[in-house]
PDB file of C-alpha atoms and ligand atoms in Angstrom:
ATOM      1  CA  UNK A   1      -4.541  13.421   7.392  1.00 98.00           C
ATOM      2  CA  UNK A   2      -2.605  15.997   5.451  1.00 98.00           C
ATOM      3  CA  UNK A   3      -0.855  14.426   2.501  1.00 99.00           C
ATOM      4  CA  UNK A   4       1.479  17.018   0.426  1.00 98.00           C
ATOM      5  CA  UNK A   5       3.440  15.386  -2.168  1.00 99.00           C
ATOM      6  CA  UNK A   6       6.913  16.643  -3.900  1.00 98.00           C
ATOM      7  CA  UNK A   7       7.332  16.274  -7.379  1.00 98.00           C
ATOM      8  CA  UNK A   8       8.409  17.551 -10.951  1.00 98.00           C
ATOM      9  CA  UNK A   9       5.135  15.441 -12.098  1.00 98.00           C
ATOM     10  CA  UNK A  10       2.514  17.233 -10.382  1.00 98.00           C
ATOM     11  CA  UNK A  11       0.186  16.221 -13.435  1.00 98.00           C
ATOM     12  CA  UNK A  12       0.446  12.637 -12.436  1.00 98.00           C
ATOM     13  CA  UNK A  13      -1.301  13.028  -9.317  1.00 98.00           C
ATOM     14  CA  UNK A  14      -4.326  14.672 -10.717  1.00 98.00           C
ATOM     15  CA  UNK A  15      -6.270  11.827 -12.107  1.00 98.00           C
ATOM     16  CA  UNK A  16      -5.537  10.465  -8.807  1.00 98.00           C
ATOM     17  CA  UNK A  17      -6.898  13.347  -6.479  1.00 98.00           C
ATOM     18  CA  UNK A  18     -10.521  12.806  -8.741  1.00 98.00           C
ATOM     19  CA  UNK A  19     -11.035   8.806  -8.427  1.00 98.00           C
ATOM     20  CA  UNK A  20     -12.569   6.675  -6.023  1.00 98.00           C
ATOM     21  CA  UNK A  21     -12.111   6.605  -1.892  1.00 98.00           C
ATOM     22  CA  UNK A  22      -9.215   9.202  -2.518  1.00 98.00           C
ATOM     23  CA  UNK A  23     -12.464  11.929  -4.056  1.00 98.00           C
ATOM     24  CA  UNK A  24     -14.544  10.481  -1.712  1.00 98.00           C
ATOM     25  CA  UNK A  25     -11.629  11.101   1.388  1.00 98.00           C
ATOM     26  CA  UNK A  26     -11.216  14.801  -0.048  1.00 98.00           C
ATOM     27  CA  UNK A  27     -14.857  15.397  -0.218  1.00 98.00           C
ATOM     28  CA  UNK A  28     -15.393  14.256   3.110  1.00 98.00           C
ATOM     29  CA  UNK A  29     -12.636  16.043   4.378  1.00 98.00           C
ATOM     30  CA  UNK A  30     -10.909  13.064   5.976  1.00 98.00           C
ATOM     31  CA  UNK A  31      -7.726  14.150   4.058  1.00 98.00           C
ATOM     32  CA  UNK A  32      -6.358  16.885   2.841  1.00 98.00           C
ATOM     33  CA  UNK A  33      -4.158  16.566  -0.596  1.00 98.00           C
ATOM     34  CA  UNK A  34      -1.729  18.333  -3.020  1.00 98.00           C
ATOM     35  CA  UNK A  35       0.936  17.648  -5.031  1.00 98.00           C
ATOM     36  CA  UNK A  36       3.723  20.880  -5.240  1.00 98.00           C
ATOM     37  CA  UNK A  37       5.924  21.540  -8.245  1.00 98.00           C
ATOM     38  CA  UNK A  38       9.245  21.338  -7.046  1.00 98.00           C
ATOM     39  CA  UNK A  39      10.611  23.241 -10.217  1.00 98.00           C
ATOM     40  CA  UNK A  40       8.298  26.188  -8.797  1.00 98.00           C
ATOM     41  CA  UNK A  41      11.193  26.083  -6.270  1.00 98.00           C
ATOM     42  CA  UNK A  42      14.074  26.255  -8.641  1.00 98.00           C
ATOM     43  CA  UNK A  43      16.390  29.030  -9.883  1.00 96.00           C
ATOM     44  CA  UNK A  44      17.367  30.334 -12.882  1.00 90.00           C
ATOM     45  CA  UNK A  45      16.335  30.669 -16.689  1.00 93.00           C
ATOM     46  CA  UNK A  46      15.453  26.868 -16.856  1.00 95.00           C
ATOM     47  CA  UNK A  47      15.169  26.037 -13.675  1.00 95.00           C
ATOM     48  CA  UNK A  48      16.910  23.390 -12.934  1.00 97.00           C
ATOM     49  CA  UNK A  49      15.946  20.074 -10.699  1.00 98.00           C
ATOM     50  CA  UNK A  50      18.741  17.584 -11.468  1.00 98.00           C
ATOM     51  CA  UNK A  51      22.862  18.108 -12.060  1.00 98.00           C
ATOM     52  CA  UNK A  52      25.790  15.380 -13.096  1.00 98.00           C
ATOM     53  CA  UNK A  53      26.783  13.381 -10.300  1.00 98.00           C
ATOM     54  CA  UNK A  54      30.185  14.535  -8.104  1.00 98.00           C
ATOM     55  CA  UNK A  55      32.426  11.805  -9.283  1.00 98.00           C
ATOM     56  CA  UNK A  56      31.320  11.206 -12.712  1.00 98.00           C
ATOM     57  CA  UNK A  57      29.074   8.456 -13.719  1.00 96.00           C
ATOM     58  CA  UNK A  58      26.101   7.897 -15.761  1.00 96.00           C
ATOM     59  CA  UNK A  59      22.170   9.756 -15.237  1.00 96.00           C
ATOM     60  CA  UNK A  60      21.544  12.582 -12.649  1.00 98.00           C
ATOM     61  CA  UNK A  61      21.297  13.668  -9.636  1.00 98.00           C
ATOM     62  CA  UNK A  62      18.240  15.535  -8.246  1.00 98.00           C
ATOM     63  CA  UNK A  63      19.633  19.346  -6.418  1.00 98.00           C
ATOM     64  CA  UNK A  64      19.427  19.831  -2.757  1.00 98.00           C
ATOM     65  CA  UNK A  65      18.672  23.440  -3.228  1.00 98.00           C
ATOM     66  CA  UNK A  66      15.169  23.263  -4.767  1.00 98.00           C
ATOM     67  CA  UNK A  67      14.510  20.269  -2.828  1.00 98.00           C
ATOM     68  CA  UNK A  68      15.478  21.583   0.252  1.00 98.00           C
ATOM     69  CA  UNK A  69      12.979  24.878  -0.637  1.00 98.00           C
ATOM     70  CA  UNK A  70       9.989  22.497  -1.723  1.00 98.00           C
ATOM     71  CA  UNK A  71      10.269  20.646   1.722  1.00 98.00           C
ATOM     72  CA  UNK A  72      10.293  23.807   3.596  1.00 98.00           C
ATOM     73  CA  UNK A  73       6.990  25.508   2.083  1.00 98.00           C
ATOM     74  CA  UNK A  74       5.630  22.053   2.795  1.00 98.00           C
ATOM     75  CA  UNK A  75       6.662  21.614   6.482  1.00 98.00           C
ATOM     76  CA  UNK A  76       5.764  25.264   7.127  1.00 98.00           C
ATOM     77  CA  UNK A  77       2.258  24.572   5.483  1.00 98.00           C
ATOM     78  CA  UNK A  78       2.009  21.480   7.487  1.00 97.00           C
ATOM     79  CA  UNK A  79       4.294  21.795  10.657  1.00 98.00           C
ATOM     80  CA  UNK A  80       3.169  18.237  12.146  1.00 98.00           C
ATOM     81  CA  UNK A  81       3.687  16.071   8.922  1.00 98.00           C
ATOM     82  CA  UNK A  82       6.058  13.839   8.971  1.00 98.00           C
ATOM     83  CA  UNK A  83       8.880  13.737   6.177  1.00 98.00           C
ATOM     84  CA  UNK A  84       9.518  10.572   3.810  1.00 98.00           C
ATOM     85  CA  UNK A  85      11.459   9.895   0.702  1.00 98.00           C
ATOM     86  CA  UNK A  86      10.403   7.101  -1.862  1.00 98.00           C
ATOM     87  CA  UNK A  87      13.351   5.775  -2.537  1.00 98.00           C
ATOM     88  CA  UNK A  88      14.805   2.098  -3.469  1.00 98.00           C
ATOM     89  CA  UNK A  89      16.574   2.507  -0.315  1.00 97.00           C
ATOM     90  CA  UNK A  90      13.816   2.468   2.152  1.00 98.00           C
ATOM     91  CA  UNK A  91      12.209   0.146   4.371  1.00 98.00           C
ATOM     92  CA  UNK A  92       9.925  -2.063   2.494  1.00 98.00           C
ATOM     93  CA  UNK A  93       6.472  -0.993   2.745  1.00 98.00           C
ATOM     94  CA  UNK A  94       3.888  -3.119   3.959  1.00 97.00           C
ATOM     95  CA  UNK A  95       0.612  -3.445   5.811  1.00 96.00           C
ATOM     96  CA  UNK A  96       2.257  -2.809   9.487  1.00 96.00           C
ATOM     97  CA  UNK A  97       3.991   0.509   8.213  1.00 98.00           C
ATOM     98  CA  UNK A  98       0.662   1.565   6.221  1.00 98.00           C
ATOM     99  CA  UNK A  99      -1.426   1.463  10.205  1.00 98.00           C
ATOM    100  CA  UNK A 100       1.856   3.154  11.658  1.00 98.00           C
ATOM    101  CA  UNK A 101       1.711   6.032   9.104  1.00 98.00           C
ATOM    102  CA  UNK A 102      -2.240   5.949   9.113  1.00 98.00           C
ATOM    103  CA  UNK A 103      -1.538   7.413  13.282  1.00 98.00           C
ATOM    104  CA  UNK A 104       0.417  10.451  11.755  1.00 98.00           C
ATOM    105  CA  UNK A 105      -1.316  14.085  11.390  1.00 98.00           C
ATOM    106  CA  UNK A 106       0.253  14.163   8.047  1.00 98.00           C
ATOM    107  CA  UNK A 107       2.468  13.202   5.651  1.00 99.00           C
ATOM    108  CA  UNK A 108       5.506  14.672   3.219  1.00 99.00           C
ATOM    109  CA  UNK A 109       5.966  12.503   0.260  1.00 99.00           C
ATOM    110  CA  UNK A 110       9.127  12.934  -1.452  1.00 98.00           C
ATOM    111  CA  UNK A 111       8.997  11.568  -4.757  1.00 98.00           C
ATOM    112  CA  UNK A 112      12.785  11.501  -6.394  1.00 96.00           C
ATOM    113  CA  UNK A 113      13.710  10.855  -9.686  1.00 94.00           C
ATOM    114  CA  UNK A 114      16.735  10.394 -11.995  1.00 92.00           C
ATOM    115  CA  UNK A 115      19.470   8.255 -10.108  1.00 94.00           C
ATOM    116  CA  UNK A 116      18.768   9.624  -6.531  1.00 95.00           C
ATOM    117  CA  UNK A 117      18.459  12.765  -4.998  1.00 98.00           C
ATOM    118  CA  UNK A 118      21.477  14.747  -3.103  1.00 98.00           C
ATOM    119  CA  UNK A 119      22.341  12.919   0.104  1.00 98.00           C
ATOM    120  CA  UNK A 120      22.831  15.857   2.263  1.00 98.00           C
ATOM    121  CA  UNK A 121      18.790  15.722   1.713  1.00 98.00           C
ATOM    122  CA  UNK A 122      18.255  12.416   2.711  1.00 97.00           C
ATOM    123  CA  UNK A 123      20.321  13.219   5.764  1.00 96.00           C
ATOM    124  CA  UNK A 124      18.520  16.462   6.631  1.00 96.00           C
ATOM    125  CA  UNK A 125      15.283  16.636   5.655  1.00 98.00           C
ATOM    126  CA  UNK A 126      13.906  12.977   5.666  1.00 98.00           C
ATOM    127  CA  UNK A 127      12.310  11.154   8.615  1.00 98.00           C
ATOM    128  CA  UNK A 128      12.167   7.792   6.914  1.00 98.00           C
ATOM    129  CA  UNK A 129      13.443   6.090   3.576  1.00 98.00           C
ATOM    130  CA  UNK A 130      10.264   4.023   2.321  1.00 98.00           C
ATOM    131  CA  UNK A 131      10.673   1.512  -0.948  1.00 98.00           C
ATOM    132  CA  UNK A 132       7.251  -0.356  -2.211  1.00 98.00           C
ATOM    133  CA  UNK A 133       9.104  -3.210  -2.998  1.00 98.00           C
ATOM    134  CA  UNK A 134      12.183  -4.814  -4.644  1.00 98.00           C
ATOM    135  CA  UNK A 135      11.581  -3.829  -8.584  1.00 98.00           C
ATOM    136  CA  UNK A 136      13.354  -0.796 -10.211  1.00 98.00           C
ATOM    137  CA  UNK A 137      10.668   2.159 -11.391  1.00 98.00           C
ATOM    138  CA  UNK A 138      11.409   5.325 -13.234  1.00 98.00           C
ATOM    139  CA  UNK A 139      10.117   7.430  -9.834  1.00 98.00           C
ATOM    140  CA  UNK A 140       9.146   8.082  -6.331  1.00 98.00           C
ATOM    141  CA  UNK A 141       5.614   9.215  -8.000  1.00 98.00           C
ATOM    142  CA  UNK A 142       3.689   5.426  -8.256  1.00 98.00           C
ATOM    143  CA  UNK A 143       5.149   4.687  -4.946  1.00 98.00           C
ATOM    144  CA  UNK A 144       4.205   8.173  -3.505  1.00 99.00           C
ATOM    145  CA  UNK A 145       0.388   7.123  -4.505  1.00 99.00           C
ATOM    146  CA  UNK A 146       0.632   3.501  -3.386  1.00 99.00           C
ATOM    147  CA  UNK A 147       1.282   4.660  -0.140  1.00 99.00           C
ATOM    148  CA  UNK A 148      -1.279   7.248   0.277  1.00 99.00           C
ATOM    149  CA  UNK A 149      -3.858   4.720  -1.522  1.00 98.00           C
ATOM    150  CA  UNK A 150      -2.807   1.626   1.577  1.00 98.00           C
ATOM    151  CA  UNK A 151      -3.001   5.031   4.639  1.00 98.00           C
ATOM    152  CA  UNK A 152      -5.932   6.669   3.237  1.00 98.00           C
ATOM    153  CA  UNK A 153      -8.394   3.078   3.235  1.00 98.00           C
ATOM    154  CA  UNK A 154      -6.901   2.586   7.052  1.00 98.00           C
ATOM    155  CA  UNK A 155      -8.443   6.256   8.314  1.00 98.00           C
ATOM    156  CA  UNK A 156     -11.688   5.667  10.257  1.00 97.00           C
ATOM    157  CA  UNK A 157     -14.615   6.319   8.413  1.00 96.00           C
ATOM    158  CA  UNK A 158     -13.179   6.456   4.953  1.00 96.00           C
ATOM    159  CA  UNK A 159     -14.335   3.309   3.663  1.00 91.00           C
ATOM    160  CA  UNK A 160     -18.055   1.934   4.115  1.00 79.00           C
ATOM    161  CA  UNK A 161     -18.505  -0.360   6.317  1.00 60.00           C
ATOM    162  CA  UNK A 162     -17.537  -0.371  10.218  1.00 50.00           C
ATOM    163  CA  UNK A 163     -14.437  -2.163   9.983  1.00 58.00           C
ATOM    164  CA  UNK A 164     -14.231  -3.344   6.343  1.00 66.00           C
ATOM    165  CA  UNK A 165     -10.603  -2.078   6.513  1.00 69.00           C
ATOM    166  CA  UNK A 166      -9.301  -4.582   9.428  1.00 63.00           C
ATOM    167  CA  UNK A 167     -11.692  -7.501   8.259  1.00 56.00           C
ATOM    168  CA  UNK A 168      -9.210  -7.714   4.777  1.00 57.00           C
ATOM    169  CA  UNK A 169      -7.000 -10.218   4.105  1.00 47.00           C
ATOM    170  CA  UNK A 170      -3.379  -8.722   5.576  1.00 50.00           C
ATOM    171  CA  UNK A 171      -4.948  -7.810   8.831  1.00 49.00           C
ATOM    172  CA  UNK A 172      -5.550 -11.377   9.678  1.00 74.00           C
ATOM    173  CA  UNK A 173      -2.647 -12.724   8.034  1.00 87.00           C
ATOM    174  CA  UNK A 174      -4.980 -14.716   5.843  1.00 95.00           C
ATOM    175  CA  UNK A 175      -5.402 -14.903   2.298  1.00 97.00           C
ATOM    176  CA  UNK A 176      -9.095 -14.129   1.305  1.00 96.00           C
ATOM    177  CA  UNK A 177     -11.731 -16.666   0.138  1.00 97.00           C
ATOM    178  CA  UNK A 178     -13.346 -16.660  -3.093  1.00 97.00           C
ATOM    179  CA  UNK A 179     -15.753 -14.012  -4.019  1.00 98.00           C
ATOM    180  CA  UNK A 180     -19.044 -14.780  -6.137  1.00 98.00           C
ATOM    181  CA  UNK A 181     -22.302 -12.408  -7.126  1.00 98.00           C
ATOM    182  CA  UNK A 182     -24.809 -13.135  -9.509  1.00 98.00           C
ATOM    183  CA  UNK A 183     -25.592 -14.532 -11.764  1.00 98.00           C
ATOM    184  CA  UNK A 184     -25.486 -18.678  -9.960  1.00 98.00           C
ATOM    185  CA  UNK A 185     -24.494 -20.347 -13.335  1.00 98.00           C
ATOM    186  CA  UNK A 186     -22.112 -18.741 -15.415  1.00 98.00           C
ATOM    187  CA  UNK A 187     -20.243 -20.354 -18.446  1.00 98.00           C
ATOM    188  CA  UNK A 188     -21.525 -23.888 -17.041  1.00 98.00           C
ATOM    189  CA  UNK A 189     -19.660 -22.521 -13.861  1.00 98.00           C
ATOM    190  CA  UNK A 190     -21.984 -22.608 -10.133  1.00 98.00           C
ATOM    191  CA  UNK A 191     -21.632 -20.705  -7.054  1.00 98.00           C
ATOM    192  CA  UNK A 192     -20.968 -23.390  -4.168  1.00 98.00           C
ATOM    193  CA  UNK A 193     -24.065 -24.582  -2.947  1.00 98.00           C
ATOM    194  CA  UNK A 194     -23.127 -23.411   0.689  1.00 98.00           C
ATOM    195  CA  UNK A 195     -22.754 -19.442  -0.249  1.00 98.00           C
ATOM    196  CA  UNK A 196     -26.749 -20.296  -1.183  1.00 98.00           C
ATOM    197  CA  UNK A 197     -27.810 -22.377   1.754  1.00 98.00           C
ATOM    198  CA  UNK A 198     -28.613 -18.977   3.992  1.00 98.00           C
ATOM    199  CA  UNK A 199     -26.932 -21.309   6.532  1.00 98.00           C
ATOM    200  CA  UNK A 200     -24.539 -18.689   8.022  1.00 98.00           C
ATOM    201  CA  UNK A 201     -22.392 -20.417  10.027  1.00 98.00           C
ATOM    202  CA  UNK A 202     -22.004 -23.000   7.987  1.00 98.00           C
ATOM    203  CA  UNK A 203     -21.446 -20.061   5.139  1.00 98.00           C
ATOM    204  CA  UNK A 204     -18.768 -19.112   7.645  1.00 97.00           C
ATOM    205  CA  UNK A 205     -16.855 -22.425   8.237  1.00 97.00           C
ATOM    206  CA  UNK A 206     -16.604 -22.515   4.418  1.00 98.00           C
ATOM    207  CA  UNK A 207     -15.005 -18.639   4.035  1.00 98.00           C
ATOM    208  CA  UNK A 208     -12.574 -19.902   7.046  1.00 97.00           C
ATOM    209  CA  UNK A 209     -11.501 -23.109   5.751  1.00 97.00           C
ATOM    210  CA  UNK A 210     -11.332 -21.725   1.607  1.00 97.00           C
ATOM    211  CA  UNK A 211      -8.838 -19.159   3.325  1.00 97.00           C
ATOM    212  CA  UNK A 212      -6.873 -21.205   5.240  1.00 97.00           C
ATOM    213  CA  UNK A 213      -6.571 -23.541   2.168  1.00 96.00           C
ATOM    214  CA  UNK A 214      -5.599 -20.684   0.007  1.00 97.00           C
ATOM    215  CA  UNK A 215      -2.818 -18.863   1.883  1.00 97.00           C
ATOM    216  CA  UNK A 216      -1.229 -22.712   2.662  1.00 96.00           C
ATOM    217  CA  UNK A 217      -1.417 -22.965  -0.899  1.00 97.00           C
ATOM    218  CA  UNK A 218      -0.391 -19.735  -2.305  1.00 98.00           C
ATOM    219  CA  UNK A 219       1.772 -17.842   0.814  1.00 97.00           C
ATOM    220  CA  UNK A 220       2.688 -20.879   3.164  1.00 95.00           C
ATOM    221  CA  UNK A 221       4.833 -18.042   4.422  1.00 95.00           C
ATOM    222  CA  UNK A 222       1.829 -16.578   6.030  1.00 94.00           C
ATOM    223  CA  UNK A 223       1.002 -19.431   7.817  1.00 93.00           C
ATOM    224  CA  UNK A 224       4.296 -20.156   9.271  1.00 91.00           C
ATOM    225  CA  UNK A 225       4.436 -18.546  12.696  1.00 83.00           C
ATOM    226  CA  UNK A 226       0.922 -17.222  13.064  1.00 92.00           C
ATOM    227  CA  UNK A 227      -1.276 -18.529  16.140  1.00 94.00           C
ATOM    228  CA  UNK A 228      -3.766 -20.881  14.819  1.00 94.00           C
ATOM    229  CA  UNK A 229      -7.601 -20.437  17.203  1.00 94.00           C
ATOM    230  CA  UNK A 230      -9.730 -23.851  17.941  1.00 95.00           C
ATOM    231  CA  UNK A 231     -11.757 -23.638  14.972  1.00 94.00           C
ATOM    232  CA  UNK A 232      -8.888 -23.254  12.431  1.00 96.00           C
ATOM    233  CA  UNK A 233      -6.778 -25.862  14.248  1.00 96.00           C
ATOM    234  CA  UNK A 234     -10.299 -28.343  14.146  1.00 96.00           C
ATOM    235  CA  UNK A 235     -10.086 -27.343   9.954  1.00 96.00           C
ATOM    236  CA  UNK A 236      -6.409 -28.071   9.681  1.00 95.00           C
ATOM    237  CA  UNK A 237      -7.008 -31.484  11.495  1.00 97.00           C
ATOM    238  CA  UNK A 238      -9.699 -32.611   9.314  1.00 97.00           C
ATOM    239  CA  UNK A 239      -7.220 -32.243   5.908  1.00 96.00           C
ATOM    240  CA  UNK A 240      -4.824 -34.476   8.038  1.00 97.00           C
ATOM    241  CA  UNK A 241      -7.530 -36.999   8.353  1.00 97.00           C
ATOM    242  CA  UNK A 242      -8.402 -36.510   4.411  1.00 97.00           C
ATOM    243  CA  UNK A 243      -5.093 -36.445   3.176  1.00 97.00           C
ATOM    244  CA  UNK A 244      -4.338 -40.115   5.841  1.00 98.00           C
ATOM    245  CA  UNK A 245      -6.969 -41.680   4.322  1.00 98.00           C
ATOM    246  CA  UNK A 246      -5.910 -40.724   0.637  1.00 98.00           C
ATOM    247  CA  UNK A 247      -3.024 -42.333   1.326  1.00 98.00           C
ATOM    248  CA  UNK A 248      -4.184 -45.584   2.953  1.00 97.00           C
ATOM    249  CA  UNK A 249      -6.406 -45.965  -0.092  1.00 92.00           C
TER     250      UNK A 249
HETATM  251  C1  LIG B 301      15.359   3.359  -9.455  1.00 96.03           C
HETATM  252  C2  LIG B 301      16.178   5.491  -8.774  1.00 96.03           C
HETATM  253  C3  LIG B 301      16.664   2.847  -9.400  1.00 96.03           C
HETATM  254  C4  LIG B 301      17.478   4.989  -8.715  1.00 96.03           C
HETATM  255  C5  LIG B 301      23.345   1.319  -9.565  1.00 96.03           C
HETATM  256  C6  LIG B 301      23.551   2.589 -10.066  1.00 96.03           C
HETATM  257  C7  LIG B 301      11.054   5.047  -5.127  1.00 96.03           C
HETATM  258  C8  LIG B 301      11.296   2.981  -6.125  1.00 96.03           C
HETATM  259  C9  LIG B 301      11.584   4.384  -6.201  1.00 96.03           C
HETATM  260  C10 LIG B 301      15.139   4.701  -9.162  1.00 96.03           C
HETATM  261  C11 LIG B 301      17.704   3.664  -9.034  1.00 96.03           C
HETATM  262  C12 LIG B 301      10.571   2.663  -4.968  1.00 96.03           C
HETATM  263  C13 LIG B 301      21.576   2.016 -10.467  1.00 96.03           C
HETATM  264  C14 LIG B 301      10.483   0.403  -5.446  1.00 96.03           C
HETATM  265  C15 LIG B 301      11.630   1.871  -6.971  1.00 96.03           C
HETATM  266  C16 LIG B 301      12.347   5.169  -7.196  1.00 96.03           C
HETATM  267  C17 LIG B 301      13.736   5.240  -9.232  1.00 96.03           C
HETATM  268  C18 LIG B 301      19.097   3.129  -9.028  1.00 96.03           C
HETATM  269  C19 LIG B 301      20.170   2.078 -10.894  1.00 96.03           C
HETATM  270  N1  LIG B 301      22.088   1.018  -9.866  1.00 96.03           N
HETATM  271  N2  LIG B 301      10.163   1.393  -4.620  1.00 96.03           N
HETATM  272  N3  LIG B 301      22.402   2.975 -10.641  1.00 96.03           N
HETATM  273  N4  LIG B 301      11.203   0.622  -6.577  1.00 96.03           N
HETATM  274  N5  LIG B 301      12.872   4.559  -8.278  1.00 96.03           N
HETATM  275  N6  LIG B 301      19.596   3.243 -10.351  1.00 96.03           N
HETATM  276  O1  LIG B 301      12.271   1.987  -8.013  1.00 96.03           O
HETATM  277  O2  LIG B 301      12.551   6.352  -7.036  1.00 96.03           O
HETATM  278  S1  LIG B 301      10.266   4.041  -4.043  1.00 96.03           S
END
């Protein structure tokens, strides 16, 4: 996966490039990734990125011109890529567009800034509008690396295990159950007994049913509509039987 990344920040994505699965990716040559200047595509003395706004109006606008150059040298460098604009605009982004874009060859990140950029760009140039969520940032930069951070973990053989990226939470809909390492005691706190016991289906049963209780707890919303299996359903149905006999007490 090629990702090339369009910015007047390229010094924000360095730290980035030299951290964690991202090195790792790069080293391994699972993906490719740059970030391009798009000032190194402006004209003039100062070059120029961002102009008033047609109409009047408070902040900037970001050029088409520059833009429109930057996305160029970045589709001809990358002809298969696919083109997308972090924007407040966009679809949300979640875990079901992170495996769609994980299937592309590569991808253009488009990182505005200011108030927007031109929309003759967005029309133009951009194969989809993508927003991380509804909060109001300075940039398309944070988003730009959330996105490649949520792709890159999905690309086979990036991350350690066999299929540690599908076992996570999202990918079954379920929150995850509580972690523990060593040491057993700490501050007066134990690790369940269970996790100890070497008992692994019985370690199992516990994960299952700490999950289930978690997401009905904290994301109810995650429950609702998902297709329970026999062993969550026999889980669920023992809490009724708890809870009934709470009550009768
Ligand atoms: C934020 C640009 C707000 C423009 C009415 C008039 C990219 C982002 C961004 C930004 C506005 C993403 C206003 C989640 C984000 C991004 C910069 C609108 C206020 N209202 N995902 N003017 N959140 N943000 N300006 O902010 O570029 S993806």
């Amino acid at each position: 996966m090629d990702f090339d990344v369009l910015t007047i920040f390229p010094e924000m994505f360095k730290p980035f490039w030299e951290h964690g699965m991202i090195r790792r990716a790069i080293e391994q040559d699972k993906i490719s990734a740059s970030a391009i200047n798009i000032r190194d595509f402006a004209k003039g003395r100062h070059s120029p990125t961002d102009d008033r706004p047609y109409g009047g109006g408070c902040g900037m606008v970001m050029k088409p011109e520059p833009l429109a150059a930057a996305i160029r040298a970045a589709k001809k460098k990358s002809p298969s890529s696919k083109t997308i604009l972090a924007t407040p605009q966009g679809r949300s982004f979640d875990q079901d567009l992170a495996r769609e874009l994980a299937l592309q060859e590569g991808l253009i990140l488009v990182c505005g800034r200011y108030e927007g950029v031109d929309e003759r760009i967005c029309n133009d140039f951009i194969d989809e509008e993508i927003s991380i969520g509804d909060y109001v940032l300075t940039g398309g930069e944070l988003p730009a690396m959330v996105i490649i951070d949520a792709v890159t973990r999905l690309i086979p053989g990036v991350l350690g295990g066999v299929d540690s990226a599908e076992k996570d939470s999202f990918s079954g809909s379920l929150l995850e159950y509580a972690h523990y390492t060593r040491p057993g005691s700490f501050e007066g706190e134990e690790v369940p007994d269970v996790l100890l016991s070497g008992n692994h289906k019985a370690i199992e049963n516990w994960r299952l049913e700490m999950s289930l209780k978690r997401t009905f707890l904290k994301r109810p919303d995650l429950l609702e509509n998902r297709p329970l299996n026999k062993q969550e359903i026999k889980i669920l149905e023992k809490w009724c039987l708890d809870l009934e006999r709470i009550i009768q007490a």
